[in-house]
């Protein structure tokens, strides 16, 4: 906390030739509370003074005079350890949480700055795949981190809604999909769904083997689509609406939103200008009738901008989208949350942007992540079966419902809570390991209320709420802070103090698991404390102080869960 650090800085500044910023940069939090609350390593200063760091530490510990805020200073090896007034620490941290409530952890560090985040971005006419779920969940958490830090965030869903495959699909639809009327949804058999689009797609690829001319027909239809032919556009638009209806249903279940749906087709009219700029920069050449940017020099395959039939590609549209977003939002950072199998694609088109002379390409990052693997059971991929995300989410809520039914059959709004827990379990499982690692999806693990899971954190939150309900009185900050003397109370308060810094670290590293791990630790420390100490004791003063601590932990868990994208039910 600022008041302690500032105090240490002003003490040290009198004695050593370093600036306040330099001192602040060196201050550490010791690994063990027994070693004090803050530590100052003396290596750098010893080097400057050409002295032994241990000696410097011990000399400084003699010279520095403790005060009301920093009550003790001693030397341990080459470190100076500072002990803060526990009274003051408890008061500052708990009062701040109580004042800021849902905003504790937020800051205005990013004020005036904009971050664009491209996440989920599935392909239309197909079901949402598990990697789109992962991207959505990670992207949403990153969005929330930056928002908490005061940045303006623009969340974009870069739908895959363009490409030659729509020629195939239009042909299939016109030949075998006539029973589907292009009209609004009726819920009838004849209603077109993403599953039925998939069937049409599969049928096309089967029939084209017998009848290769279908391929030419498809190419013509894609050309028509590109030229803006009325029928082609109408059919494509219909595919898009159907897909979006399904996608939005899933996003809604997950509680994930976008500020903008601007798919690949959004850039159609701007592509020629982009290609012209790349040409004018002297970057293009023709290879096998295609227009490419040769990236041999950078040890990469070429970035293809146009095929021989003039059709644009995924990369062309990404270069164009990046230019558009810079123009439109003047972002300070652009984050693409896309699986690691697309690493090369990002390297290639970032390189093209760099060669075009855009320095802001340095503000663009590809945030990649590992795969989701399924262990066993109904959702197994072994049979090559596609995993339907909607089914996955429903299954999770169903299992959560059964568990809750067993634990707390009289719970009010059981279904709602089961949904919060079922969805929370899936989201948390995606965020609790480092994003680059593969996630092993196992129902027994992710829904274990005692494991390192979303339900465990939610359950701890509900337990805290229940203690507060039993207390039944308003929580007050008018307490005797000195009465909180247990080691675990100190560890808990230090952990609450670290929450804002945890958000900052998670954002800087684009790593939601930093916050998930933090929450798991906080919960397990609290649960240990709860087992060993009565909160609702007969000692009124102690009870009041402990209740304030409980309420602060509840608040921080709630804020943390909300940033990760989980609900925090008050009863479970
Ligand atoms: N639609 C792509 C896919 O499903 C992901 C798009 C990611 N965003 C981007 N700007 N390329 O693989």
Tab-separated table of N, CA and C in Angstrom, residues 64-163:
chain	number	residue	atom	x	y	z
A	64	UNK	N	18.341	3.978	10.508
A	64	UNK	CA	16.935	4.327	10.254
A	64	UNK	C	16.116	4.262	11.545
A	65	UNK	N	15.289	5.286	11.720
A	65	UNK	CA	14.494	5.332	12.955
A	65	UNK	C	13.031	5.003	12.660
A	66	UNK	N	12.512	3.953	13.296
A	66	UNK	CA	11.097	3.582	13.069
A	66	UNK	C	10.143	4.694	13.493
A	67	UNK	N	8.931	4.611	13.014
A	67	UNK	CA	7.904	5.609	13.358
A	67	UNK	C	6.555	4.911	13.591
A	68	UNK	N	5.461	5.680	13.562
A	68	UNK	CA	4.134	5.089	13.839
A	68	UNK	C	3.696	4.114	12.760
A	69	UNK	N	4.202	4.327	11.553
A	69	UNK	CA	3.727	3.517	10.427
A	69	UNK	C	4.645	2.319	10.203
A	70	UNK	N	5.964	2.608	10.143
A	70	UNK	CA	6.953	1.529	10.052
A	70	UNK	C	7.505	1.347	11.458
A	71	UNK	N	7.090	0.272	12.105
A	71	UNK	CA	7.384	0.206	13.540
A	71	UNK	C	8.681	-0.514	13.877
A	72	UNK	N	9.227	-1.266	12.913
A	72	UNK	CA	10.468	-1.972	13.223
A	72	UNK	C	11.260	-2.137	11.938
A	73	UNK	N	12.600	-2.000	12.076
A	73	UNK	CA	13.449	-2.175	10.901
A	73	UNK	C	14.633	-3.029	11.330
A	74	UNK	N	14.892	-4.133	10.639
A	74	UNK	CA	16.110	-4.875	10.967
A	74	UNK	C	16.781	-5.420	9.716
A	75	UNK	N	18.011	-5.856	9.903
A	75	UNK	CA	18.767	-6.369	8.760
A	75	UNK	C	18.775	-7.885	8.814
A	76	UNK	N	18.605	-8.501	7.647
A	76	UNK	CA	18.697	-9.949	7.548
A	76	UNK	C	19.536	-10.238	6.314
A	77	UNK	N	20.768	-10.659	6.519
A	77	UNK	CA	21.681	-10.826	5.383
A	77	UNK	C	21.860	-9.497	4.681
A	78	UNK	N	21.656	-9.518	3.376
A	78	UNK	CA	21.836	-8.287	2.607
A	78	UNK	C	20.544	-7.508	2.456
A	79	UNK	N	19.555	-7.890	3.226
A	79	UNK	CA	18.246	-7.228	3.121
A	79	UNK	C	17.924	-6.404	4.356
A	80	UNK	N	17.184	-5.347	4.114
A	80	UNK	CA	16.600	-4.609	5.229
A	80	UNK	C	15.143	-5.028	5.293
A	81	UNK	N	14.685	-5.421	6.459
A	81	UNK	CA	13.272	-5.803	6.582
A	81	UNK	C	12.490	-4.743	7.345
A	82	UNK	N	11.339	-4.429	6.812
A	82	UNK	CA	10.489	-3.405	7.438
A	82	UNK	C	9.201	-4.045	7.938
A	83	UNK	N	8.837	-3.701	9.165
A	83	UNK	CA	7.591	-4.206	9.737
A	83	UNK	C	6.641	-3.032	9.876
A	84	UNK	N	5.449	-3.194	9.304
A	84	UNK	CA	4.510	-2.072	9.387
A	84	UNK	C	3.629	-2.241	10.611
A	85	UNK	N	3.010	-1.156	11.013
A	85	UNK	CA	2.059	-1.222	12.117
A	85	UNK	C	0.873	-2.042	11.638
A	86	UNK	N	0.628	-3.164	12.316
A	86	UNK	CA	-0.459	-4.052	11.893
A	86	UNK	C	-1.798	-3.326	11.980
A	87	UNK	N	-1.908	-2.551	13.024
A	87	UNK	CA	-3.109	-1.748	13.192
A	87	UNK	C	-3.414	-0.920	11.954
A	88	UNK	N	-2.360	-0.240	11.533
A	88	UNK	CA	-2.471	0.658	10.403
A	88	UNK	C	-2.727	-0.128	9.114
A	89	UNK	N	-2.036	-1.255	8.979
A	89	UNK	CA	-2.197	-2.084	7.779
A	89	UNK	C	-3.643	-2.575	7.659
A	90	UNK	N	-4.134	-3.140	8.746
A	90	UNK	CA	-5.503	-3.666	8.738
A	90	UNK	C	-6.495	-2.552	8.431
A	91	UNK	N	-6.277	-1.426	9.088
A	91	UNK	CA	-7.212	-0.307	8.919
A	91	UNK	C	-7.204	0.186	7.468
A	92	UNK	N	-6.011	0.386	6.918
A	92	UNK	CA	-5.921	0.937	5.563
A	92	UNK	C	-6.559	-0.016	4.544
A	93	UNK	N	-6.198	-1.282	4.633
A	93	UNK	CA	-6.684	-2.239	3.623
A	93	UNK	C	-8.198	-2.443	3.755
A	94	UNK	N	-8.647	-2.715	4.964
A	94	UNK	CA	-10.063	-3.047	5.133
A	94	UNK	C	-10.959	-1.830	4.880
A	95	UNK	N	-10.474	-0.644	5.237
A	95	UNK	CA	-11.284	0.546	4.957
A	95	UNK	C	-11.348	0.826	3.466
A	96	UNK	N	-10.237	0.582	2.797
A	96	UNK	CA	-10.254	0.842	1.359
A	96	UNK	C	-11.241	-0.085	0.650
A	97	UNK	N	-11.236	-1.344	1.033
A	97	UNK	CA	-12.175	-2.287	0.400
A	97	UNK	C	-13.603	-1.862	0.706
A	98	UNK	N	-13.807	-1.480	1.949
A	98	UNK	CA	-15.156	-1.102	2.346
A	98	UNK	C	-15.629	0.164	1.613
A	99	UNK	N	-14.700	1.057	1.298
A	99	UNK	CA	-15.078	2.264	0.552
A	99	UNK	C	-15.308	1.977	-0.925
A	100	UNK	N	-14.409	1.195	-1.497
A	100	UNK	CA	-14.482	1.006	-2.953
A	100	UNK	C	-15.437	-0.091	-3.383
A	101	UNK	N	-15.725	-0.997	-2.486
A	101	UNK	CA	-16.643	-2.112	-2.771
A	101	UNK	C	-16.369	-2.796	-4.109
A	102	UNK	N	-17.375	-2.768	-5.020
A	102	UNK	CA	-17.211	-3.474	-6.302
A	102	UNK	C	-16.052	-2.917	-7.130
A	103	UNK	N	-15.566	-1.754	-6.757
A	103	UNK	CA	-14.483	-1.144	-7.542
A	103	UNK	C	-13.107	-1.372	-6.923
A	104	UNK	N	-13.067	-2.099	-5.801
A	104	UNK	CA	-11.755	-2.359	-5.214
A	104	UNK	C	-10.951	-3.213	-6.202
A	105	UNK	N	-9.757	-2.776	-6.499
A	105	UNK	CA	-8.935	-3.483	-7.492
A	105	UNK	C	-8.850	-2.700	-8.790
A	106	UNK	N	-9.821	-1.785	-8.983
A	106	UNK	CA	-9.792	-0.966	-10.207
A	106	UNK	C	-8.801	0.180	-10.049
A	107	UNK	N	-8.338	0.689	-11.175
A	107	UNK	CA	-7.476	1.863	-11.109
A	107	UNK	C	-7.686	2.696	-12.368
A	108	UNK	N	-6.988	3.815	-12.461
A	108	UNK	CA	-7.144	4.600	-13.691
A	108	UNK	C	-5.834	4.689	-14.462
A	109	UNK	N	-5.054	3.644	-14.301
A	109	UNK	CA	-3.776	3.540	-14.984
A	109	UNK	C	-3.893	3.692	-16.496
A	110	UNK	N	-4.968	3.157	-17.051
A	110	UNK	CA	-5.110	3.156	-18.512
A	110	UNK	C	-5.988	4.284	-19.016
A	111	UNK	N	-6.221	5.264	-18.161
A	111	UNK	CA	-7.114	6.354	-18.535
A	111	UNK	C	-6.668	7.009	-19.844
A	112	UNK	N	-7.625	7.186	-20.751
A	112	UNK	CA	-7.307	7.838	-22.018
A	112	UNK	C	-6.697	6.890	-23.044
A	113	UNK	N	-6.487	5.641	-22.655
A	113	UNK	CA	-5.897	4.697	-23.613
A	113	UNK	C	-6.936	3.663	-24.066
A	114	UNK	N	-6.725	3.165	-25.277
A	114	UNK	CA	-7.691	2.222	-25.856
A	114	UNK	C	-7.034	0.881	-26.170
A	115	UNK	N	-7.753	-0.181	-25.848
A	115	UNK	CA	-7.294	-1.526	-26.209
A	115	UNK	C	-8.350	-2.187	-27.080
A	116	UNK	N	-7.939	-2.722	-28.211
A	116	UNK	CA	-8.853	-3.493	-29.052
A	116	UNK	C	-8.563	-4.968	-28.800
A	117	UNK	N	-9.629	-5.731	-28.572
A	117	UNK	CA	-9.433	-7.167	-28.323
A	117	UNK	C	-10.286	-7.961	-29.313
A	118	UNK	N	-9.631	-8.843	-30.031
A	118	UNK	CA	-10.282	-9.677	-31.050
A	118	UNK	C	-10.368	-11.074	-30.442
A	119	UNK	N	-11.585	-11.533	-30.123
A	119	UNK	CA	-11.697	-12.847	-29.481
A	119	UNK	C	-12.908	-13.632	-29.953
A	120	UNK	N	-12.826	-14.916	-29.725
A	120	UNK	CA	-13.794	-15.932	-30.154
A	120	UNK	C	-13.801	-16.075	-31.677
A	121	UNK	N	-14.336	-15.089	-32.389
A	121	UNK	CA	-14.247	-15.029	-33.856
A	121	UNK	C	-14.436	-16.364	-34.583
A	122	UNK	N	-15.604	-16.994	-34.406
A	122	UNK	CA	-15.846	-18.282	-35.071
A	122	UNK	C	-16.191	-18.112	-36.553
A	123	UNK	N	-16.250	-19.241	-37.249
A	123	UNK	CA	-16.632	-19.213	-38.653
A	123	UNK	C	-18.113	-19.509	-38.786
A	124	UNK	N	-18.806	-18.727	-39.595
A	124	UNK	CA	-20.247	-18.951	-39.720
A	124	UNK	C	-20.520	-20.225	-40.512
A	125	UNK	N	-21.748	-20.675	-40.403
A	125	UNK	CA	-22.218	-21.899	-41.051
A	125	UNK	C	-21.573	-23.149	-40.460
A	126	UNK	N	-20.873	-22.967	-39.356
A	126	UNK	CA	-20.334	-24.108	-38.611
A	126	UNK	C	-20.691	-23.894	-37.152
A	127	UNK	N	-20.638	-24.978	-36.395
A	127	UNK	CA	-20.872	-24.818	-34.953
A	127	UNK	C	-19.674	-24.131	-34.325
A	128	UNK	N	-19.946	-23.463	-33.210
A	128	UNK	CA	-18.833	-22.918	-32.424
A	128	UNK	C	-17.989	-24.094	-31.954
A	129	UNK	N	-16.698	-23.983	-32.133
A	129	UNK	CA	-15.831	-25.089	-31.705
A	129	UNK	C	-15.252	-24.778	-30.325
A	130	UNK	N	-14.660	-25.799	-29.690
A	130	UNK	CA	-14.141	-25.576	-28.340
A	130	UNK	C	-13.043	-24.517	-28.300
A	131	UNK	N	-12.260	-24.398	-29.386
A	131	UNK	CA	-11.219	-23.358	-29.312
A	131	UNK	C	-11.825	-21.957	-29.415
A	132	UNK	N	-13.011	-21.856	-29.995
A	132	UNK	CA	-13.683	-20.546	-29.981
A	132	UNK	C	-14.212	-20.226	-28.582
A	133	UNK	N	-14.568	-21.298	-27.863
A	133	UNK	CA	-14.985	-21.111	-26.470
A	133	UNK	C	-13.789	-20.614	-25.662
A	134	UNK	N	-12.664	-21.284	-25.857
A	134	UNK	CA	-11.473	-20.923	-25.078
A	134	UNK	C	-11.072	-19.480	-25.374
A	135	UNK	N	-11.075	-19.130	-26.646
A	135	UNK	CA	-10.727	-17.766	-27.018
A	135	UNK	C	-11.710	-16.773	-26.403
A	136	UNK	N	-12.988	-17.148	-26.405
A	136	UNK	CA	-14.007	-16.244	-25.861
A	136	UNK	C	-13.783	-16.009	-24.369
A	137	UNK	N	-13.502	-17.086	-23.663
A	137	UNK	CA	-13.354	-17.002	-22.208
A	137	UNK	C	-12.081	-16.229	-21.830
A	138	UNK	N	-10.981	-16.535	-22.518
A	138	UNK	CA	-9.726	-15.828	-22.221
A	138	UNK	C	-9.843	-14.361	-22.648
A	139	UNK	N	-10.396	-14.145	-23.836
A	139	UNK	CA	-10.543	-12.779	-24.345
A	139	UNK	C	-11.411	-11.932	-23.426
A	140	UNK	N	-12.488	-12.527	-22.947
A	140	UNK	CA	-13.389	-11.801	-22.063
A	140	UNK	C	-12.686	-11.417	-20.758
A	141	UNK	N	-11.872	-12.327	-20.220
A	141	UNK	CA	-11.146	-12.014	-18.987
A	141	UNK	C	-10.130	-10.895	-19.245
A	142	UNK	N	-9.428	-10.967	-20.365
A	142	UNK	CA	-8.443	-9.923	-20.668
A	142	UNK	C	-9.150	-8.568	-20.837
A	143	UNK	N	-10.289	-8.612	-21.482
A	143	UNK	CA	-11.106	-7.404	-21.634
A	143	UNK	C	-11.397	-6.819	-20.241
A	144	UNK	N	-11.826	-7.684	-19.328
A	144	UNK	CA	-12.180	-7.197	-17.987
A	144	UNK	C	-10.979	-6.683	-17.203
A	145	UNK	N	-9.821	-7.300	-17.399
A	145	UNK	CA	-8.610	-6.796	-16.735
A	145	UNK	C	-8.342	-5.357	-17.170
A	146	UNK	N	-8.326	-5.164	-18.473
A	146	UNK	CA	-7.982	-3.834	-18.984
A	146	UNK	C	-9.045	-2.808	-18.619
A	147	UNK	N	-10.288	-3.253	-18.594
A	147	UNK	CA	-11.355	-2.358	-18.194
A	147	UNK	C	-11.147	-1.934	-16.740
A	148	UNK	N	-10.798	-2.897	-15.894
A	148	UNK	CA	-10.569	-2.585	-14.484
A	148	UNK	C	-9.408	-1.601	-14.328
A	149	UNK	N	-8.476	-1.641	-15.255
A	149	UNK	CA	-7.331	-0.725	-15.171
A	149	UNK	C	-7.634	0.629	-15.806
A	150	UNK	N	-8.867	0.815	-16.224
A	150	UNK	CA	-9.270	2.132	-16.710
A	150	UNK	C	-9.108	2.344	-18.203
A	151	UNK	N	-8.734	1.299	-18.927
A	151	UNK	CA	-8.610	1.439	-20.379
A	151	UNK	C	-9.998	1.443	-21.011
A	152	UNK	N	-10.087	2.078	-22.170
A	152	UNK	CA	-11.288	1.923	-22.971
A	152	UNK	C	-11.090	0.644	-23.777
A	153	UNK	N	-12.047	-0.275	-23.691
A	153	UNK	CA	-11.878	-1.560	-24.377
A	153	UNK	C	-12.872	-1.701	-25.516
A	154	UNK	N	-12.409	-2.207	-26.634
A	154	UNK	CA	-13.292	-2.499	-27.755
A	154	UNK	C	-13.178	-3.994	-28.038
A	155	UNK	N	-14.235	-4.727	-27.770
A	155	UNK	CA	-14.224	-6.174	-27.994
A	155	UNK	C	-14.812	-6.476	-29.362
A	156	UNK	N	-14.026	-7.118	-30.205
A	156	UNK	CA	-14.493	-7.370	-31.570
A	156	UNK	C	-14.588	-8.865	-31.866
A	157	UNK	N	-15.697	-9.253	-32.467
A	157	UNK	CA	-15.842	-10.613	-32.952
A	157	UNK	C	-15.614	-10.595	-34.457
A	158	UNK	N	-14.451	-11.084	-34.855
A	158	UNK	CA	-14.031	-11.071	-36.259
A	158	UNK	C	-14.538	-12.366	-36.909
A	159	UNK	N	-15.849	-12.415	-37.119
A	159	UNK	CA	-16.475	-13.631	-37.666
A	159	UNK	C	-15.833	-14.060	-38.974
A	160	UNK	N	-15.655	-15.353	-39.121
A	160	UNK	CA	-15.195	-15.871	-40.409
A	160	UNK	C	-16.409	-16.003	-41.319
A	161	UNK	N	-16.761	-14.923	-42.004
A	161	UNK	CA	-18.001	-14.949	-42.792
A	161	UNK	C	-17.720	-14.690	-44.267
A	162	UNK	N	-16.491	-14.969	-44.696
A	162	UNK	CA	-16.161	-14.747	-46.102
A	162	UNK	C	-15.187	-15.806	-46.576
A	163	UNK	N	-15.216	-16.074	-47.843
A	163	UNK	CA	-14.273	-17.070	-48.377
A	163	UNK	C	-14.983	-17.971	-49.361
